[in-house]
Structures are given as structure tokens and as C-alpha cells.
Amino acid sequence: MSEGILILLSAAFVNNVVLAKFLGLCPFMGVSGKIGSALGMGIATTFVLTMAAITTWLLEFFILVPLNLEYMRIIAFILLIAAVVQLTELYVKKYDPALYQMLGVFLPLITTNCAVLGVALLAVQEQLSFFNTVMFSVGSAIGFTVVIVLFAGLRSQLSLNHVPAALKGSPIAFITAGLLSMAFMGFSGIV
């Protein structure tokens, strides 16, 4: 149990998928303009990332490995992730139309979010147990959500401050993301 908690905390705060592994940068930069949309994307990605890691682990160890079809891993994982995203999109569209409108094109783009595929592949590559895969995926999802909401807050504060004209908008956002990443990289040497 303590190993699972350590994996969860490590995935969330030390080996963060966005700031330490540089996965999921498209939604990180694209949806982090407002805290509400960033939180919505974080919650949707949390659900998709967790479900995708669980289902791909089951697919890997109950179908692909027994049938010696490991070479089909990436295509099978992508298809499974696309199905999970479609179900999530249908759910959000039906039960929270405002969030669906706010996220726009970024909700279906969770399919191409490399953080989702990356976490699934890392869990299989490291041959984590089912429980540790769940903890790793939940920790990665929490880390993704924390970082995207934190970055949205930073971006909203930057929009209120005086920024030189040449750095307004995306340039200052990229500089801020780089500094945030460097701060996280400093923590990764501790553990």
C-alpha cells in the first residue's frame, strides 16, 4: 500500500507528465487561458487518463501478451484511448453542455494527448502491477490537473501585469512554462 502511495505522489509532483516528461503540452498551452476551462480539461483528462491506463493494462496482460501480439500495442492502445475519449465526450456533452462548449475542440483532442498514451505505455513498460498502474495513472492525472490549473492562474495574473509588447501572449506563456518546468526539474533530483 505504501508503495502505491509513493507511486501516486511521485507521479503527481516529482515525475510530472507535463513538467518533467514534457507530455501533454498541447492542452497545457491551449486550454490554460482560463482557470475554469483548465479545471474542466484537467477533470476530463483525469478520467480519460485513468480509464485508459486501466483498460490498456488489461488489454496488454490479458490479450496482447498471451496471444503474442505485443507488436500491436500502440495501435491497440490508441484505439482503446479513442473509445474512452468518445464516451467521455458524449457524457460531458449530455450532462454539462457549458463545459462541453468551453472545452470546444480540445475535448476530442484528448485522444491525441500524448500524456494519455505515454502513461499507458510507461505503466506497461515498467511492468507495474494493476494496483500500481491505477496509482500511477491517478497520480499522473492529478499532476496534470494541478499543473494546468496552476499555469492558468499564472497566465491570468500575467494578463493583468505590464508585459513588454514583444512578449505579450504566447511568448510570455512559453517563458513562464519553461520556468515552471525548471522549478519542477529541481525537485526531481531530490527523490
PDB file of C-alpha atoms in Angstrom:
ATOM      1  CA  MET A   1       0.000   0.000   0.000  1.00  0.00           C
ATOM      2  CA  SER A   2       2.766   2.453   0.875  1.00  0.00           C
ATOM      3  CA  GLU A   3       4.458   1.671  -2.463  1.00  0.00           C
ATOM      4  CA  GLY A   4       1.238   2.675  -4.219  1.00  0.00           C
ATOM      5  CA  ILE A   5       1.037   5.968  -2.304  1.00  0.00           C
ATOM      6  CA  LEU A   6       4.682   6.672  -3.137  1.00  0.00           C
ATOM      7  CA  ILE A   7       3.999   5.984  -6.832  1.00  0.00           C
ATOM      8  CA  LEU A   8       0.941   8.278  -6.757  1.00  0.00           C
ATOM      9  CA  LEU A   9       2.804  11.174  -5.111  1.00  0.00           C
ATOM     10  CA  SER A  10       5.863  10.703  -7.290  1.00  0.00           C
ATOM     11  CA  ALA A  11       3.808  10.697 -10.487  1.00  0.00           C
ATOM     12  CA  ALA A  12       1.870  13.778  -9.401  1.00  0.00           C
ATOM     13  CA  PHE A  13       4.590  16.010  -8.026  1.00  0.00           C
ATOM     14  CA  VAL A  14       8.068  14.730  -8.859  1.00  0.00           C
ATOM     15  CA  ASN A  15       7.831  12.980 -12.234  1.00  0.00           C
ATOM     16  CA  ASN A  16       5.021  15.169 -13.501  1.00  0.00           C
ATOM     17  CA  VAL A  17       3.960  14.215 -17.027  1.00  0.00           C
ATOM     18  CA  VAL A  18       3.853  17.828 -18.207  1.00  0.00           C
ATOM     19  CA  LEU A  19       6.776  19.469 -16.451  1.00  0.00           C
ATOM     20  CA  ALA A  20       9.243  16.587 -16.123  1.00  0.00           C
ATOM     21  CA  LYS A  21       8.339  14.327 -19.059  1.00  0.00           C
ATOM     22  CA  PHE A  22       7.013  17.078 -21.379  1.00  0.00           C
ATOM     23  CA  LEU A  23       3.901  15.124 -22.370  1.00  0.00           C
ATOM     24  CA  GLY A  24       0.517  16.766 -22.911  1.00  0.00           C
ATOM     25  CA  LEU A  25       1.847  20.172 -23.875  1.00  0.00           C
ATOM     26  CA  CYS A  26      -0.890  20.879 -26.452  1.00  0.00           C
ATOM     27  CA  PRO A  27      -3.775  21.062 -23.937  1.00  0.00           C
ATOM     28  CA  PHE A  28      -1.388  22.556 -21.377  1.00  0.00           C
ATOM     29  CA  MET A  29      -0.814  25.586 -23.609  1.00  0.00           C
ATOM     30  CA  GLY A  30      -4.160  25.565 -25.420  1.00  0.00           C
ATOM     31  CA  VAL A  31      -6.666  25.356 -22.569  1.00  0.00           C
ATOM     32  CA  SER A  32      -4.771  27.129 -19.815  1.00  0.00           C
ATOM     33  CA  GLY A  33      -6.088  30.587 -20.709  1.00  0.00           C
ATOM     34  CA  LYS A  34      -8.849  30.471 -18.085  1.00  0.00           C
ATOM     35  CA  ILE A  35      -8.936  28.627 -14.777  1.00  0.00           C
ATOM     36  CA  GLY A  36     -12.436  27.232 -15.411  1.00  0.00           C
ATOM     37  CA  SER A  37     -11.560  25.654 -18.740  1.00  0.00           C
ATOM     38  CA  ALA A  38      -8.240  24.399 -17.358  1.00  0.00           C
ATOM     39  CA  LEU A  39     -10.016  22.725 -14.449  1.00  0.00           C
ATOM     40  CA  GLY A  40     -12.597  21.201 -16.793  1.00  0.00           C
ATOM     41  CA  MET A  41      -9.872  19.869 -19.077  1.00  0.00           C
ATOM     42  CA  GLY A  42      -7.972  18.558 -16.071  1.00  0.00           C
ATOM     43  CA  ILE A  43     -11.001  16.667 -14.773  1.00  0.00           C
ATOM     44  CA  ALA A  44     -11.813  15.245 -18.216  1.00  0.00           C
ATOM     45  CA  THR A  45      -8.188  14.248 -18.739  1.00  0.00           C
ATOM     46  CA  THR A  46      -8.063  12.715 -15.252  1.00  0.00           C
ATOM     47  CA  PHE A  47     -10.971  10.457 -16.087  1.00  0.00           C
ATOM     48  CA  VAL A  48      -9.659   9.546 -19.546  1.00  0.00           C
ATOM     49  CA  LEU A  49      -6.069   9.021 -18.410  1.00  0.00           C
ATOM     50  CA  THR A  50      -7.090   6.789 -15.515  1.00  0.00           C
ATOM     51  CA  MET A  51      -9.575   4.738 -17.532  1.00  0.00           C
ATOM     52  CA  ALA A  52      -7.165   4.448 -20.453  1.00  0.00           C
ATOM     53  CA  ALA A  53      -4.319   3.208 -18.264  1.00  0.00           C
ATOM     54  CA  ILE A  54      -6.575   0.638 -16.591  1.00  0.00           C
ATOM     55  CA  THR A  55      -8.078  -0.661 -19.834  1.00  0.00           C
ATOM     56  CA  THR A  56      -4.767  -0.722 -21.693  1.00  0.00           C
ATOM     57  CA  TRP A  57      -3.157  -2.634 -18.808  1.00  0.00           C
ATOM     58  CA  LEU A  58      -5.953  -5.198 -19.002  1.00  0.00           C
ATOM     59  CA  LEU A  59      -5.615  -5.356 -22.786  1.00  0.00           C
ATOM     60  CA  GLU A  60      -1.847  -5.812 -22.563  1.00  0.00           C
ATOM     61  CA  PHE A  61      -1.738  -8.539 -19.943  1.00  0.00           C
ATOM     62  CA  PHE A  62      -4.929 -10.442 -20.793  1.00  0.00           C
ATOM     63  CA  ILE A  63      -4.958 -10.274 -24.598  1.00  0.00           C
ATOM     64  CA  LEU A  64      -1.775  -8.978 -26.237  1.00  0.00           C
ATOM     65  CA  VAL A  65       0.821 -10.852 -24.171  1.00  0.00           C
ATOM     66  CA  PRO A  66      -0.991 -14.232 -24.060  1.00  0.00           C
ATOM     67  CA  LEU A  67      -1.563 -14.094 -27.831  1.00  0.00           C
ATOM     68  CA  ASN A  68       1.985 -12.818 -28.568  1.00  0.00           C
ATOM     69  CA  LEU A  69       0.583  -9.655 -30.140  1.00  0.00           C
ATOM     70  CA  GLU A  70       2.792  -7.149 -28.323  1.00  0.00           C
ATOM     71  CA  TYR A  71       3.729  -5.615 -31.677  1.00  0.00           C
ATOM     72  CA  MET A  72       0.093  -4.368 -31.896  1.00  0.00           C
ATOM     73  CA  ARG A  73       0.422  -2.480 -28.601  1.00  0.00           C
ATOM     74  CA  ILE A  74       0.489   1.113 -29.853  1.00  0.00           C
ATOM     75  CA  ILE A  75      -2.335   0.789 -32.381  1.00  0.00           C
ATOM     76  CA  ALA A  76      -4.489  -1.157 -29.904  1.00  0.00           C
ATOM     77  CA  PHE A  77      -3.819   1.404 -27.165  1.00  0.00           C
ATOM     78  CA  ILE A  78      -4.698   4.313 -29.473  1.00  0.00           C
ATOM     79  CA  LEU A  79      -7.973   2.677 -30.487  1.00  0.00           C
ATOM     80  CA  LEU A  80      -8.861   1.986 -26.861  1.00  0.00           C
ATOM     81  CA  ILE A  81      -7.983   5.545 -25.809  1.00  0.00           C
ATOM     82  CA  ALA A  82     -10.098   6.941 -28.668  1.00  0.00           C
ATOM     83  CA  ALA A  83     -13.060   4.883 -27.458  1.00  0.00           C
ATOM     84  CA  VAL A  84     -12.660   6.133 -23.878  1.00  0.00           C
ATOM     85  CA  VAL A  85     -12.438   9.736 -25.115  1.00  0.00           C
ATOM     86  CA  GLN A  86     -15.575   9.303 -27.233  1.00  0.00           C
ATOM     87  CA  LEU A  87     -17.505   8.018 -24.224  1.00  0.00           C
ATOM     88  CA  THR A  88     -16.218  10.903 -22.116  1.00  0.00           C
ATOM     89  CA  GLU A  89     -17.141  13.441 -24.783  1.00  0.00           C
ATOM     90  CA  LEU A  90     -20.680  12.042 -25.066  1.00  0.00           C
ATOM     91  CA  TYR A  91     -21.073  12.161 -21.287  1.00  0.00           C
ATOM     92  CA  VAL A  92     -19.826  15.748 -20.965  1.00  0.00           C
ATOM     93  CA  LYS A  93     -21.958  16.883 -23.917  1.00  0.00           C
ATOM     94  CA  LYS A  94     -25.090  15.423 -22.330  1.00  0.00           C
ATOM     95  CA  TYR A  95     -24.571  16.296 -18.664  1.00  0.00           C
ATOM     96  CA  ASP A  96     -22.523  19.520 -18.790  1.00  0.00           C
ATOM     97  CA  PRO A  97     -23.123  21.392 -22.068  1.00  0.00           C
ATOM     98  CA  ALA A  98     -21.448  24.551 -20.719  1.00  0.00           C
ATOM     99  CA  LEU A  99     -18.202  22.673 -20.070  1.00  0.00           C
ATOM    100  CA  TYR A 100     -18.540  20.983 -23.457  1.00  0.00           C
ATOM    101  CA  GLN A 101     -18.768  24.406 -25.150  1.00  0.00           C
ATOM    102  CA  MET A 102     -15.925  25.810 -23.039  1.00  0.00           C
ATOM    103  CA  LEU A 103     -13.531  22.989 -23.943  1.00  0.00           C
ATOM    104  CA  GLY A 104     -14.520  23.034 -27.611  1.00  0.00           C
ATOM    105  CA  VAL A 105     -12.141  21.171 -29.871  1.00  0.00           C
ATOM    106  CA  PHE A 106      -9.769  20.306 -27.023  1.00  0.00           C
ATOM    107  CA  LEU A 107     -12.087  17.649 -25.575  1.00  0.00           C
ATOM    108  CA  PRO A 108     -11.881  15.301 -28.582  1.00  0.00           C
ATOM    109  CA  LEU A 109      -8.188  16.143 -28.845  1.00  0.00           C
ATOM    110  CA  ILE A 110      -7.610  14.294 -25.572  1.00  0.00           C
ATOM    111  CA  THR A 111      -7.313  11.297 -27.909  1.00  0.00           C
ATOM    112  CA  THR A 112      -4.093  12.760 -29.281  1.00  0.00           C
ATOM    113  CA  ASN A 113      -2.861  13.946 -25.879  1.00  0.00           C
ATOM    114  CA  CYS A 114       0.443  12.141 -25.680  1.00  0.00           C
ATOM    115  CA  ALA A 115       0.251  12.174 -21.871  1.00  0.00           C
ATOM    116  CA  VAL A 116      -2.610   9.660 -22.007  1.00  0.00           C
ATOM    117  CA  LEU A 117      -0.754   7.278 -24.321  1.00  0.00           C
ATOM    118  CA  GLY A 118       2.537   7.968 -22.547  1.00  0.00           C
ATOM    119  CA  VAL A 119       1.203   6.991 -19.116  1.00  0.00           C
ATOM    120  CA  ALA A 120      -0.356   3.817 -20.531  1.00  0.00           C
ATOM    121  CA  LEU A 121       2.891   2.852 -22.252  1.00  0.00           C
ATOM    122  CA  LEU A 122       5.026   3.699 -19.218  1.00  0.00           C
ATOM    123  CA  ALA A 123       2.847   1.539 -16.956  1.00  0.00           C
ATOM    124  CA  VAL A 124       3.219  -1.406 -19.320  1.00  0.00           C
ATOM    125  CA  GLN A 125       6.923  -0.785 -19.973  1.00  0.00           C
ATOM    126  CA  GLU A 126       7.684  -0.667 -16.254  1.00  0.00           C
ATOM    127  CA  GLN A 127       5.534  -3.793 -15.811  1.00  0.00           C
ATOM    128  CA  LEU A 128       3.641  -2.248 -12.931  1.00  0.00           C
ATOM    129  CA  SER A 129       1.053  -4.336 -11.145  1.00  0.00           C
ATOM    130  CA  PHE A 130      -2.599  -3.497 -11.714  1.00  0.00           C
ATOM    131  CA  PHE A 131      -2.839  -1.591  -8.417  1.00  0.00           C
ATOM    132  CA  ASN A 132       0.375   0.326  -9.087  1.00  0.00           C
ATOM    133  CA  THR A 133      -0.854   1.134 -12.614  1.00  0.00           C
ATOM    134  CA  VAL A 134      -4.011   2.628 -11.120  1.00  0.00           C
ATOM    135  CA  MET A 135      -1.956   4.650  -8.621  1.00  0.00           C
ATOM    136  CA  PHE A 136       0.485   5.777 -11.333  1.00  0.00           C
ATOM    137  CA  SER A 137      -2.320   6.869 -13.667  1.00  0.00           C
ATOM    138  CA  VAL A 138      -4.265   8.667 -10.925  1.00  0.00           C
ATOM    139  CA  GLY A 139      -1.076  10.398  -9.757  1.00  0.00           C
ATOM    140  CA  SER A 140      -0.192  11.423 -13.312  1.00  0.00           C
ATOM    141  CA  ALA A 141      -3.719  12.733 -13.844  1.00  0.00           C
ATOM    142  CA  ILE A 142      -3.667  14.691 -10.582  1.00  0.00           C
ATOM    143  CA  GLY A 143      -0.291  16.144 -11.538  1.00  0.00           C
ATOM    144  CA  PHE A 144      -1.607  17.121 -14.979  1.00  0.00           C
ATOM    145  CA  THR A 145      -4.645  18.822 -13.427  1.00  0.00           C
ATOM    146  CA  VAL A 146      -2.629  20.655 -10.769  1.00  0.00           C
ATOM    147  CA  VAL A 147      -0.135  21.943 -13.310  1.00  0.00           C
ATOM    148  CA  ILE A 148      -2.689  23.063 -15.906  1.00  0.00           C
ATOM    149  CA  VAL A 149      -4.776  24.900 -13.267  1.00  0.00           C
ATOM    150  CA  LEU A 150      -1.647  26.443 -11.714  1.00  0.00           C
ATOM    151  CA  PHE A 151      -0.483  27.571 -15.139  1.00  0.00           C
ATOM    152  CA  ALA A 152      -3.930  29.018 -15.932  1.00  0.00           C
ATOM    153  CA  GLY A 153      -3.706  31.039 -12.721  1.00  0.00           C
ATOM    154  CA  LEU A 154      -0.260  32.289 -13.654  1.00  0.00           C
ATOM    155  CA  ARG A 155      -1.448  33.225 -17.145  1.00  0.00           C
ATOM    156  CA  SER A 156      -4.423  35.127 -15.760  1.00  0.00           C
ATOM    157  CA  GLN A 157      -2.086  37.072 -13.455  1.00  0.00           C
ATOM    158  CA  LEU A 158       0.282  37.761 -16.355  1.00  0.00           C
ATOM    159  CA  SER A 159      -2.589  39.238 -18.363  1.00  0.00           C
ATOM    160  CA  LEU A 160      -3.101  41.803 -15.571  1.00  0.00           C
ATOM    161  CA  ASN A 161       0.552  42.861 -15.429  1.00  0.00           C
ATOM    162  CA  HIS A 162       2.610  45.051 -17.704  1.00  0.00           C
ATOM    163  CA  VAL A 163       4.450  42.824 -20.145  1.00  0.00           C
ATOM    164  CA  PRO A 164       6.599  44.212 -22.953  1.00  0.00           C
ATOM    165  CA  ALA A 165       4.757  44.190 -26.280  1.00  0.00           C
ATOM    166  CA  ALA A 166       7.171  41.692 -27.824  1.00  0.00           C
ATOM    167  CA  LEU A 167       6.439  39.182 -25.063  1.00  0.00           C
ATOM    168  CA  LYS A 168       2.640  39.541 -24.782  1.00  0.00           C
ATOM    169  CA  GLY A 169       0.537  36.404 -25.259  1.00  0.00           C
ATOM    170  CA  SER A 170       2.242  33.161 -26.197  1.00  0.00           C
ATOM    171  CA  PRO A 171       5.881  34.244 -25.748  1.00  0.00           C
ATOM    172  CA  ILE A 172       5.457  35.086 -22.056  1.00  0.00           C
ATOM    173  CA  ALA A 173       3.355  31.938 -21.609  1.00  0.00           C
ATOM    174  CA  PHE A 174       6.179  29.798 -23.001  1.00  0.00           C
ATOM    175  CA  ILE A 175       8.753  31.562 -20.823  1.00  0.00           C
ATOM    176  CA  THR A 176       6.561  31.023 -17.757  1.00  0.00           C
ATOM    177  CA  ALA A 177       6.047  27.353 -18.663  1.00  0.00           C
ATOM    178  CA  GLY A 178       9.805  26.937 -19.013  1.00  0.00           C
ATOM    179  CA  LEU A 179      10.462  28.492 -15.609  1.00  0.00           C
ATOM    180  CA  LEU A 180       7.743  26.337 -14.047  1.00  0.00           C
ATOM    181  CA  SER A 181       9.303  23.263 -15.642  1.00  0.00           C
ATOM    182  CA  MET A 182      12.752  24.200 -14.377  1.00  0.00           C
ATOM    183  CA  ALA A 183      11.325  24.521 -10.864  1.00  0.00           C
ATOM    184  CA  PHE A 184       9.900  21.002 -11.103  1.00  0.00           C
ATOM    185  CA  MET A 185      13.136  19.647 -12.578  1.00  0.00           C
ATOM    186  CA  GLY A 186      14.905  20.938  -9.486  1.00  0.00           C
ATOM    187  CA  PHE A 187      12.657  18.767  -7.307  1.00  0.00           C
ATOM    188  CA  SER A 188      13.243  15.631  -9.390  1.00  0.00           C
ATOM    189  CA  GLY A 189      16.853  15.430  -8.225  1.00  0.00           C
ATOM    190  CA  ILE A 190      15.740  15.172  -4.579  1.00  0.00           C
ATOM    191  CA  VAL A 191      13.850  11.894  -4.778  1.00  0.00           C
TER     192      VAL A 191
END
